[in-house]
Coordinates of C-alpha atoms and ligand atoms in Angstrom, one line a residue:
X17 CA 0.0 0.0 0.0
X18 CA 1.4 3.3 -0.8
X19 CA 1.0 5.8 2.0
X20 CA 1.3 8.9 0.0
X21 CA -0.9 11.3 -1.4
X22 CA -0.4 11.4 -5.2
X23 CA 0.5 15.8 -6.6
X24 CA -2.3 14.9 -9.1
X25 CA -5.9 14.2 -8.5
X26 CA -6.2 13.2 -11.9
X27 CA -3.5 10.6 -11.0
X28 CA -2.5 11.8 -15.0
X29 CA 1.0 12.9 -14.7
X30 CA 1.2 15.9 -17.5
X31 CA 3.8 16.5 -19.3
X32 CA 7.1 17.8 -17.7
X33 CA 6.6 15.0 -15.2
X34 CA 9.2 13.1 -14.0
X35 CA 9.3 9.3 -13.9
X36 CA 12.3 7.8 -12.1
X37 CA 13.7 4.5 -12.8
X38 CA 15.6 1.8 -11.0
X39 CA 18.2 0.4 -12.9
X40 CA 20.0 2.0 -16.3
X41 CA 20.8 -1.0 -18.7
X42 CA 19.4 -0.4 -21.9
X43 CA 15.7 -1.2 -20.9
X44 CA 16.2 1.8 -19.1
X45 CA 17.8 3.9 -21.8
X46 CA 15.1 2.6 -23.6
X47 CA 12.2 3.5 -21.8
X48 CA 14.1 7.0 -21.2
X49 CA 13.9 7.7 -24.6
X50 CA 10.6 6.6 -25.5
X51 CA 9.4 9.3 -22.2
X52 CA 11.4 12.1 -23.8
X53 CA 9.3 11.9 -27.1
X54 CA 5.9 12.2 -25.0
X55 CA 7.7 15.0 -23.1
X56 CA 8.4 13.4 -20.1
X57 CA 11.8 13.4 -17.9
X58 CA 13.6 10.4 -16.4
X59 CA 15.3 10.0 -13.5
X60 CA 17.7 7.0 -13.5
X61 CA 19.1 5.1 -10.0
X62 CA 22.3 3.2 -10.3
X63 CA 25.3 2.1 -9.5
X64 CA 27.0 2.6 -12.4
X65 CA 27.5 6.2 -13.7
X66 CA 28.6 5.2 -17.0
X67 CA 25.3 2.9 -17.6
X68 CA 23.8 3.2 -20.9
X69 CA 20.5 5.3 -19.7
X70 CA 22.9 8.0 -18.2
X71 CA 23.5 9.2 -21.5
X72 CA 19.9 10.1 -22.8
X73 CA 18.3 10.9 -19.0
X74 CA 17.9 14.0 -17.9
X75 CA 19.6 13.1 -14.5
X76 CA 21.4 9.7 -13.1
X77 CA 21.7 9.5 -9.5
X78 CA 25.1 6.8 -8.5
X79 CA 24.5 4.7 -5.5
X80 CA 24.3 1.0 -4.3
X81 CA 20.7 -0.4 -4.4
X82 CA 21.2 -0.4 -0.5
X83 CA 21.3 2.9 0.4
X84 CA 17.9 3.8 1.5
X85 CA 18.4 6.9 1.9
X86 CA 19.7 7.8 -1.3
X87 CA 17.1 6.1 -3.0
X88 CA 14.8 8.1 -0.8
X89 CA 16.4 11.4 -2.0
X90 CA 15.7 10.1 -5.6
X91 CA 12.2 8.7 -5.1
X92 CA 11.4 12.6 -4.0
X93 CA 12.9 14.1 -7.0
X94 CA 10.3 12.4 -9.0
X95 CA 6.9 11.8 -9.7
X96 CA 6.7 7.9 -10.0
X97 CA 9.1 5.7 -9.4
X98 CA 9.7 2.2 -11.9
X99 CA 12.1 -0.3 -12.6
X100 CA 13.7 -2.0 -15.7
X101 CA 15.2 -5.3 -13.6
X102 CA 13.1 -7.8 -11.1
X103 CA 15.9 -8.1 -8.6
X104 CA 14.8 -4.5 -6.9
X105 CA 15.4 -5.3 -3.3
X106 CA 12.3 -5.2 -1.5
X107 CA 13.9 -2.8 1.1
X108 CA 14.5 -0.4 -2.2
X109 CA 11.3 -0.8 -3.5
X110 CA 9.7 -0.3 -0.2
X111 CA 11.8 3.3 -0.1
X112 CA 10.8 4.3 -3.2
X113 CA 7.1 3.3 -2.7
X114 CA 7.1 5.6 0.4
X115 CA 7.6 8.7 -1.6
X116 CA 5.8 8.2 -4.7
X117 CA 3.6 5.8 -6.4
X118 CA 6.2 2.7 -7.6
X119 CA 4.4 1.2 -10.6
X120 CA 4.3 -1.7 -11.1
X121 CA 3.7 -2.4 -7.4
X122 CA 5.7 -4.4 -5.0
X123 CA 3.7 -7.5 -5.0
X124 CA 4.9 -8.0 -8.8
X125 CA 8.6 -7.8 -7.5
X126 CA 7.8 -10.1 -5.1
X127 CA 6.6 -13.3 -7.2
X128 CA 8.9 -12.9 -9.9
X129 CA 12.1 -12.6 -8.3
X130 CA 11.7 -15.8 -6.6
X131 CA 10.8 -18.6 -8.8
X132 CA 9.2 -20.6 -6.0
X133 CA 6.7 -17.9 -5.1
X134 CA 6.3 -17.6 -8.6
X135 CA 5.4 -20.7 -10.1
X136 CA 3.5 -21.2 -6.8
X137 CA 1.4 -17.8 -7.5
X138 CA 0.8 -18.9 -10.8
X139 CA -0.4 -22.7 -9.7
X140 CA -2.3 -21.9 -7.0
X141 CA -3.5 -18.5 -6.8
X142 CA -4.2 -18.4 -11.0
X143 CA -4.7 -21.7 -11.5
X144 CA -2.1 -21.4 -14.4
X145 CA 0.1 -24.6 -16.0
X146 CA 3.9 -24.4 -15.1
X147 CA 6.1 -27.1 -15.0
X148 CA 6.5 -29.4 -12.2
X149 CA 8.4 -28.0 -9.4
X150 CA 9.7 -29.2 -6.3
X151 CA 11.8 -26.9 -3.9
X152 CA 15.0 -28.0 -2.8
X153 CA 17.5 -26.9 -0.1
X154 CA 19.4 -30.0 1.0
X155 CA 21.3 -33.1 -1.4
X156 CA 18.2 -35.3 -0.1
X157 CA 15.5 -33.1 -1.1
X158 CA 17.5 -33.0 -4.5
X159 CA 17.6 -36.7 -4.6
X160 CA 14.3 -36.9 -3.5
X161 CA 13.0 -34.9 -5.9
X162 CA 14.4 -36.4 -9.1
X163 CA 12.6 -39.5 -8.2
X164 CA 9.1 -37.6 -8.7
X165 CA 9.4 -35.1 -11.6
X166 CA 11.8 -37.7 -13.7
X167 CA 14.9 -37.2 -15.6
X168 CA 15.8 -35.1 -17.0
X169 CA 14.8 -32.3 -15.1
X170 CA 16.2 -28.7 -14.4
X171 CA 18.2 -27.3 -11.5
X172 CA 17.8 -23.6 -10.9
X173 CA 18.1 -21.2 -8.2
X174 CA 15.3 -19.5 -6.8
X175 CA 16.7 -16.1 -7.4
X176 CA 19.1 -14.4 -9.7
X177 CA 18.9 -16.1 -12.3
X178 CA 19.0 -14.8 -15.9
X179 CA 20.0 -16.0 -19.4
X180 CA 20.7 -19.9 -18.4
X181 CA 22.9 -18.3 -15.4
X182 CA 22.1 -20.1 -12.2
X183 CA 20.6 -23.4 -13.7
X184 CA 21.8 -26.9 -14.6
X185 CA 20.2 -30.0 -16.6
X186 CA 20.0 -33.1 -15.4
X187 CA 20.2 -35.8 -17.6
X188 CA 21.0 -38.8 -15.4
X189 CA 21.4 -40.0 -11.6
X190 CA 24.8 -39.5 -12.5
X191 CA 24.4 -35.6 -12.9
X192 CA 22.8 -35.2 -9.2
X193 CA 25.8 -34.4 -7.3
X194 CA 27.9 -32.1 -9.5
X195 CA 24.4 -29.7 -10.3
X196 CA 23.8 -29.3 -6.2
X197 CA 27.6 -28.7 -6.0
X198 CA 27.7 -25.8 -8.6
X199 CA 24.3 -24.1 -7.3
X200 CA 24.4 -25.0 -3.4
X201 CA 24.3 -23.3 -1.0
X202 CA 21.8 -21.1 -3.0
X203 CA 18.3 -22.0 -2.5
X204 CA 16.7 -23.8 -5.9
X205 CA 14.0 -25.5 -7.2
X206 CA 14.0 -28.8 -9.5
X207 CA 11.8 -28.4 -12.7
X208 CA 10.5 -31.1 -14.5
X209 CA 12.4 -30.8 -18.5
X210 CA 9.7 -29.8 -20.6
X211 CA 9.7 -30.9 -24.2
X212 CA 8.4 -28.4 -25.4
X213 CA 7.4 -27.4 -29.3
X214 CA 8.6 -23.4 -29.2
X215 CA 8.8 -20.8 -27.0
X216 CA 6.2 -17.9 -27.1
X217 CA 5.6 -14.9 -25.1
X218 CA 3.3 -12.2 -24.7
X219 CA 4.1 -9.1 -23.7
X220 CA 1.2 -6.5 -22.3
X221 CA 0.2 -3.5 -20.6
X222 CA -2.4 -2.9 -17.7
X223 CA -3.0 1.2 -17.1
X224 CA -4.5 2.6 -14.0
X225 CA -7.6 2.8 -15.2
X226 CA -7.6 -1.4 -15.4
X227 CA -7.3 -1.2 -19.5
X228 CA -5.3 -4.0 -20.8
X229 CA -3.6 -3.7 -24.1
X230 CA -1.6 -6.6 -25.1
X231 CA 0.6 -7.2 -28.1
X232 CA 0.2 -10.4 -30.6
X233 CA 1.7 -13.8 -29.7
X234 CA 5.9 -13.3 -30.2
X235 CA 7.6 -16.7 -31.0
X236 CA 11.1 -16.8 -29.2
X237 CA 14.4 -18.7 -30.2
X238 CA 17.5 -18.9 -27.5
X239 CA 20.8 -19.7 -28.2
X240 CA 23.0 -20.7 -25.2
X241 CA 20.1 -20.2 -22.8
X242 CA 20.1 -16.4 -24.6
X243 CA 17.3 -15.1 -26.9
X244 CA 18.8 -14.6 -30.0
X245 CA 15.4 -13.8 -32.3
X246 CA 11.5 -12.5 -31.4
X247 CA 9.3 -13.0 -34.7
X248 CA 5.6 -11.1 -34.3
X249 CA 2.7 -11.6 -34.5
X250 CA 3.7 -15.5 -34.3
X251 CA 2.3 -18.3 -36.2
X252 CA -1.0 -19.9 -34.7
X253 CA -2.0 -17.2 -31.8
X254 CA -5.5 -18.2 -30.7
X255 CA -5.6 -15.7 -28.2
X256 CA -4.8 -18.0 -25.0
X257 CA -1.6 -16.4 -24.1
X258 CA -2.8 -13.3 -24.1
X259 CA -5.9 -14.2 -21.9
X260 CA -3.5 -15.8 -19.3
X261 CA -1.3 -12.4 -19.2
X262 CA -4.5 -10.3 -18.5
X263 CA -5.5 -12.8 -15.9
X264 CA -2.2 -12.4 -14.1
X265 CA -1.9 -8.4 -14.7
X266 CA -5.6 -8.1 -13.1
X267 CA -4.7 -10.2 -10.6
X268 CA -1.9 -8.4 -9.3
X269 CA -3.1 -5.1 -9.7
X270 CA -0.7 -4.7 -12.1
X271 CA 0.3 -1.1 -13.8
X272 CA 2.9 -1.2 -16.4
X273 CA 4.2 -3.6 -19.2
X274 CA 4.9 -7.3 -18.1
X275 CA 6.2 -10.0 -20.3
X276 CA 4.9 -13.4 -19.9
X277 CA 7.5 -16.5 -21.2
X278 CA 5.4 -19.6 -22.1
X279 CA 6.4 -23.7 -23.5
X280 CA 4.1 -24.4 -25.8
X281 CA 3.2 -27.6 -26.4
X282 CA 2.5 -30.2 -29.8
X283 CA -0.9 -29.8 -28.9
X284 CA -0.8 -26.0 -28.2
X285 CA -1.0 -26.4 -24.5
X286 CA 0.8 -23.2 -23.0
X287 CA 3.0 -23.6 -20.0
X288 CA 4.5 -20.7 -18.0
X289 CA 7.7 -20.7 -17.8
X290 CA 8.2 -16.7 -15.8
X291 CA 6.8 -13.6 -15.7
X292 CA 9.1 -10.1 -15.6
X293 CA 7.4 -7.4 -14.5
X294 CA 9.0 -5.0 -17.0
X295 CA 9.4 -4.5 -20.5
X296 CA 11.0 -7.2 -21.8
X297 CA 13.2 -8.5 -24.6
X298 CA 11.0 -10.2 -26.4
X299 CA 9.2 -7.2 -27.1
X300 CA 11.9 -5.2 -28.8
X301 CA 10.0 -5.8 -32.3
X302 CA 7.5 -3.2 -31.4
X303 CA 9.9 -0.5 -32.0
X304 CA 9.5 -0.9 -35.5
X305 CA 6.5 -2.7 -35.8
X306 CA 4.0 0.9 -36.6
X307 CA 2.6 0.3 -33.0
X308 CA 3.0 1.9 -29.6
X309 CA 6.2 0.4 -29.0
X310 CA 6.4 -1.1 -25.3
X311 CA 9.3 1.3 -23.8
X312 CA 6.3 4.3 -24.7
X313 CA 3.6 1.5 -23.9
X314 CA 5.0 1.6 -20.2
X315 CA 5.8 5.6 -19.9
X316 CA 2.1 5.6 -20.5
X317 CA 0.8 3.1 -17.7
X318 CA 3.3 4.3 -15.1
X319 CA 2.4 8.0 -15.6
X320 CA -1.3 7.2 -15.9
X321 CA -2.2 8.1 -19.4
X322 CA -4.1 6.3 -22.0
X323 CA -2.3 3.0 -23.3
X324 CA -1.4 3.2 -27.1
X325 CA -2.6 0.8 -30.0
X326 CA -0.8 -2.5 -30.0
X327 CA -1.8 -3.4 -32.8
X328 CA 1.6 -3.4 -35.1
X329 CA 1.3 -2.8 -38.7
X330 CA 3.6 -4.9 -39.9
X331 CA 5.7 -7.9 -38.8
X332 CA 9.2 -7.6 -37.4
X333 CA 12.2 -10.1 -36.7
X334 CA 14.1 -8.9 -33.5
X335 CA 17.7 -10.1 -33.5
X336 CA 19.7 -9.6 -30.5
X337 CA 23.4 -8.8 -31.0
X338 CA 25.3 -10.4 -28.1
X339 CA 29.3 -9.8 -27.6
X340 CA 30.8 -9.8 -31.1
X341 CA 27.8 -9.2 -33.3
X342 CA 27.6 -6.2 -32.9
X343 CA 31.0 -5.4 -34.7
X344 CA 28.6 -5.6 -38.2
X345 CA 27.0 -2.3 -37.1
X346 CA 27.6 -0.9 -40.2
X347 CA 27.0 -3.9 -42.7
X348 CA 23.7 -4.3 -40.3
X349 CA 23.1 -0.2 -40.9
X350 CA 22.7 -0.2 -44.5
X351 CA 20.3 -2.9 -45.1
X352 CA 17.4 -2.2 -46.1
X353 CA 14.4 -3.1 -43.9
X354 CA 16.7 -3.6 -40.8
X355 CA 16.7 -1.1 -37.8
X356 CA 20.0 -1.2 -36.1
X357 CA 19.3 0.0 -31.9
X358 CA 22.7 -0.3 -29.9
X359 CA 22.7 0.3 -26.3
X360 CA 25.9 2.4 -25.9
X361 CA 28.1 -0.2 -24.1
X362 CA 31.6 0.4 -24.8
X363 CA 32.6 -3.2 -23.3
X364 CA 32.4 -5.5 -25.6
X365 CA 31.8 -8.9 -23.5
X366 CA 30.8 -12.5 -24.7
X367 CA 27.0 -13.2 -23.9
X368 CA 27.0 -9.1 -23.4
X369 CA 23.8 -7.7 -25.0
X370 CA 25.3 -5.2 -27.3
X371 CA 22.1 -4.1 -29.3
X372 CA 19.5 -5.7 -31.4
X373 CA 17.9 -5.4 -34.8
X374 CA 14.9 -5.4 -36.1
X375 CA 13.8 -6.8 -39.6
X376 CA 10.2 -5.6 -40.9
X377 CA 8.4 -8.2 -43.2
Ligands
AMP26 P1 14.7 -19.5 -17.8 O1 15.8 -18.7 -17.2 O2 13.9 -20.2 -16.8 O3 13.8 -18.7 -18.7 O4 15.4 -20.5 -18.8 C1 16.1 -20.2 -19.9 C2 15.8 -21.1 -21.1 O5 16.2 -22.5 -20.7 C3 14.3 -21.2 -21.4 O6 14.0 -20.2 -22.3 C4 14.3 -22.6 -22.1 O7 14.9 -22.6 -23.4 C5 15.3 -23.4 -21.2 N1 14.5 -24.0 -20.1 C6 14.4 -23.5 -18.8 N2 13.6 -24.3 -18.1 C7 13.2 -25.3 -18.8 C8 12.4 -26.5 -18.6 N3 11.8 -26.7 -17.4 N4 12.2 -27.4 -19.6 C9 12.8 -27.2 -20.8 N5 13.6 -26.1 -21.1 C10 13.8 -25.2 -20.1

């Protein structure tokens, strides 16, 4: 619950406003940009004052996530608060919250950066399909646990993990021991392996009025546990995803854009793999796609104004470029059709996320 009064009745903040932000990797610099076209400022909190969104905001403010007080002395500075990364403390989040509205609220943090809560949330609060899951914080609960979900099966922590980081297969009895050594002492979970037919996700917007907008079905291919290409609208959307992502948006209260990471199945059957409560990668394409793109789709829902069409005009094939890729900048920059976005990092590191593209059909 936030305990302050909001400066506008109208809960529309005009524009001039200032929305602050939580993070300044490129989802930030991102969503900074897409503000400063609707004539809004942003704000950006972190830790690194050479992060890509220090560039294009109108003001960074340095500090560790941990220091209340400065986060306190940002929170103030603007209007709303919102983040581009799941892993906000909750100490943080509850500092920002108690100056300004922080949108989207807590409660999203909360079952997303813990993939226990959240598959739990989504099982027995949504009735929603995951994967089997069993939680695991001892060698026997490990061993234990193989037995019911099967082999193989997947080993990941409960938090912090990203991009394939923090998770191990398991392909046989054989593999128990050396997985628990290379996560333990972290708490995890064991996931049942799903054989899945592709990867699909939805991305979508809730505003404060309740309105939903969400964008079509986005078909997702990873590479080394990274996404390396989003093509929308995706083959053979019948609408279900998108109906699970507003059940879960309403549920939570949600304001802001989410993404929603689904297995889908031979037989269509959608399985949730995570939520982020964010804009998300797989929802780069809408850049160039004719449609509110999602960076603007979420300066809209966080500052209370009317959610934009997301209804692209055309379809789009979003390419990340990770580490070395993005060394074809130029080749990539005269091709017609193909919009080159780079982030502004000037370390170039393998598995880095350097930029992406995106082809229009
Ligand atoms: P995650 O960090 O949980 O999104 O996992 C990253 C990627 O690993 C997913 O996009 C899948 O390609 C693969 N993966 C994760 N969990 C499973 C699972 N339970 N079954 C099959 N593949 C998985």
């Amino acid at each position: 619950m936030q305990s302050h009064s909001p400066r506008n009745p109208d809960k529309t903040l005009p524009p001039g406003s200032t929305i602050g932000i939580l993070g300044g990797g490129q989802l930030a610099r991102m969503m900074a940009v897409a503000a400063t076209r609707l004539g809004l400022n942003t704000h950006i909190y972190s830790p690194d004052a050479n992060c890509p969104a220090a560039l294009v905001a109108e003001k960074i403010i340095v500090g560790p996530y941990n220091d209340l007080d400065r986060v306190l002395e940002f929170s103030q500075s603007c209007d709303v608060v919102t983040y581009e990364f799941e892993n906000v403390p909750a100490m943080t989040a509850k500092a920002a919250a108690s100056a300004v509205p922080l949108r989207p609220g807590a409660r999203a943090l909360n079952v997303s950066q813990d993939r226990l809560e959240e598959k739990s949330f989504l099982r027995a609060q949504l009735d929603l399909e995951v994967a089997g899951f069993e939680d695991i914080t001892s060698i026997h609960d490990l061993r234990r646990a193989v037995k019911r979900l099967g082999l193989p099966s997947v080993l990941k922590t409960r938090r912090f993990g990203y991009d394939g980081k923090g998770q191990v297969i398991l392909r046989s009895e054989a593999d128990i021991d050396g997985a628990w050594e290379a996560l333990s002492p972290a708490p995890c979970i064991l996931e049942a392996f799903i054989a899945f037919d592709r990867e699909v996700s939805i991305v979508a917007a809730r505003g404060l009025n309740g309105e939903i907008a969400a964008y079509p079905l986005t078909e997702n291919i990873h590479r080394n546990h990274i996404l390396h290409t989003s093509a929308a609208p995706a083959q053979n959307d019948d609408g279900s995803a998108a109906k699970i992502a507003a059940k879960i948006l309403d549920h939570l209260d949600y304001v802001g854009v989410m993404g929603v990471e689904f297995f889908q199945m031979k037989n269509g059957q959608l399985i949730v793999n995570e939520i982020a409560p964010r804009v998300h990668n797989s929802g780069h394409w809408t850049q160039n796609a004719g449609c509110t793109d999602q960076f603007e789709q979420h300066m809209r829902a966080v500052a209370g104004w009317p959610l934009g069409d997301a209804r692209p005009r055309q379809g789009v094939v979003m390419t990340n470029l990770i580490g070395d890729d993005v060394a074809d900048w130029k080749t990539l920059a005269a091709q017609a059709g193909t919009h080159v976005h780079l982030y502004g990092k000037s370390e170039v590191r393998a598995g880095r996320k350097m930029g992406h593209v995106n082809r229009t059909k």
